[in-house]
Amino acid sequence: MEVPTIGIGAGRYCDGQILVVHDTLGMYSDFTPKFVKQYAQLRETITEAVGTYISEVKNQQFPEKKHTFTMDDSVLERLY
């Protein structure tokens, strides 16, 4: 009977590999496990994007009307 082996940092001879996506996308700057290959450095980009989102929500710049749904009053009345 063959049993597949899945590894996280266990080397190339396993049948499958598991990695934490946050490590492979460079979302942490303090530590990267030895067995991880980073395919991107997204920490700064994500931090900036989330900061912009928070600022726009606090300043009532987001959501704008184009980001919301509307409903005719006649449709709303039929729901009640």
mmCIF file of C-alpha atoms in Angstrom:
data_model
loop_
_atom_site.group_PDB
_atom_site.id
_atom_site.type_symbol
_atom_site.label_atom_id
_atom_site.label_comp_id
_atom_site.label_asym_id
_atom_site.label_seq_id
_atom_site.Cartn_x
_atom_site.Cartn_y
_atom_site.Cartn_z
ATOM 1 C CA MET A 1 0.000 0.000 0.000
ATOM 2 C CA GLU A 2 1.329 3.423 -0.936
ATOM 3 C CA VAL A 3 0.642 6.310 1.405
ATOM 4 C CA PRO A 4 1.354 9.818 0.141
ATOM 5 C CA THR A 5 3.503 12.018 2.347
ATOM 6 C CA ILE A 6 2.799 15.704 2.697
ATOM 7 C CA GLY A 7 5.430 17.932 4.248
ATOM 8 C CA ILE A 8 5.940 21.444 5.518
ATOM 9 C CA GLY A 9 9.659 22.064 5.424
ATOM 10 C CA ALA A 10 10.341 18.327 5.100
ATOM 11 C CA GLY A 11 12.247 18.444 1.821
ATOM 12 C CA ARG A 12 11.585 17.790 -1.838
ATOM 13 C CA TYR A 13 10.969 14.060 -1.632
ATOM 14 C CA CYS A 14 7.464 14.344 -0.204
ATOM 15 C CA ASP A 15 4.482 13.811 -2.473
ATOM 16 C CA GLY A 16 3.067 17.234 -1.633
ATOM 17 C CA GLN A 17 4.067 20.492 0.006
ATOM 18 C CA ILE A 18 2.214 22.745 2.421
ATOM 19 C CA LEU A 19 3.232 26.352 2.949
ATOM 20 C CA VAL A 20 1.541 29.247 4.695
ATOM 21 C CA VAL A 21 0.458 31.697 2.003
ATOM 22 C CA HIS A 22 1.395 34.660 4.216
ATOM 23 C CA ASP A 23 5.002 33.444 4.215
ATOM 24 C CA THR A 24 5.161 32.913 0.438
ATOM 25 C CA LEU A 25 3.694 36.362 -0.252
ATOM 26 C CA GLY A 26 6.063 38.212 2.084
ATOM 27 C CA MET A 27 3.403 39.504 4.430
ATOM 28 C CA TYR A 28 5.636 39.293 7.534
ATOM 29 C CA SER A 29 8.928 41.127 7.774
ATOM 30 C CA ASP A 30 10.314 39.760 11.042
ATOM 31 C CA PHE A 31 10.720 36.087 10.173
ATOM 32 C CA THR A 32 10.658 33.808 7.147
ATOM 33 C CA PRO A 33 11.104 30.064 7.685
ATOM 34 C CA LYS A 34 14.157 28.582 5.946
ATOM 35 C CA PHE A 35 11.990 26.273 3.823
ATOM 36 C CA VAL A 36 9.869 29.107 2.387
ATOM 37 C CA LYS A 37 10.462 30.716 -0.978
ATOM 38 C CA GLN A 38 8.952 34.181 -1.127
ATOM 39 C CA TYR A 39 7.285 34.932 -4.434
ATOM 40 C CA ALA A 40 6.357 38.523 -3.570
ATOM 41 C CA GLN A 41 6.848 41.217 -0.929
ATOM 42 C CA LEU A 42 3.283 42.343 -0.230
ATOM 43 C CA ARG A 43 3.534 43.524 3.379
ATOM 44 C CA GLU A 44 4.068 47.190 2.552
ATOM 45 C CA THR A 45 1.474 47.195 -0.247
ATOM 46 C CA ILE A 46 -1.184 45.562 1.935
ATOM 47 C CA THR A 47 -0.408 47.801 4.917
ATOM 48 C CA GLU A 48 -0.739 50.904 2.746
ATOM 49 C CA ALA A 49 -3.967 49.695 1.112
ATOM 50 C CA VAL A 50 -5.611 48.855 4.441
ATOM 51 C CA GLY A 51 -4.518 52.216 5.853
ATOM 52 C CA THR A 52 -6.088 54.022 2.901
ATOM 53 C CA TYR A 53 -9.308 52.026 3.330
ATOM 54 C CA ILE A 54 -9.509 52.875 7.049
ATOM 55 C CA SER A 55 -8.883 56.554 6.352
ATOM 56 C CA GLU A 56 -11.540 56.721 3.629
ATOM 57 C CA VAL A 57 -14.132 55.014 5.829
ATOM 58 C CA LYS A 58 -13.394 57.311 8.781
ATOM 59 C CA ASN A 59 -13.568 60.395 6.541
ATOM 60 C CA GLN A 60 -16.759 59.139 4.869
ATOM 61 C CA GLN A 61 -15.095 59.023 1.461
ATOM 62 C CA PHE A 62 -15.973 55.332 1.117
ATOM 63 C CA PRO A 63 -18.373 53.893 0.259
ATOM 64 C CA GLU A 64 -19.585 56.281 -2.398
ATOM 65 C CA LYS A 65 -23.004 55.980 -3.996
ATOM 66 C CA LYS A 66 -21.493 53.978 -6.882
ATOM 67 C CA HIS A 67 -20.424 51.306 -4.350
ATOM 68 C CA THR A 68 -23.912 50.746 -2.946
ATOM 69 C CA PHE A 69 -27.166 49.176 -4.053
ATOM 70 C CA THR A 70 -30.476 50.968 -4.287
ATOM 71 C CA MET A 71 -34.062 49.790 -4.350
ATOM 72 C CA ASP A 72 -37.185 51.487 -5.631
ATOM 73 C CA ASP A 73 -39.645 52.336 -2.872
ATOM 74 C CA SER A 74 -42.305 50.252 -4.640
ATOM 75 C CA VAL A 75 -40.111 47.159 -4.359
ATOM 76 C CA LEU A 76 -39.381 47.889 -0.710
ATOM 77 C CA GLU A 77 -43.090 48.269 0.051
ATOM 78 C CA ARG A 78 -43.793 44.826 -1.405
ATOM 79 C CA LEU A 79 -41.364 43.312 1.076
ATOM 80 C CA TYR A 80 -43.498 44.496 3.980
#
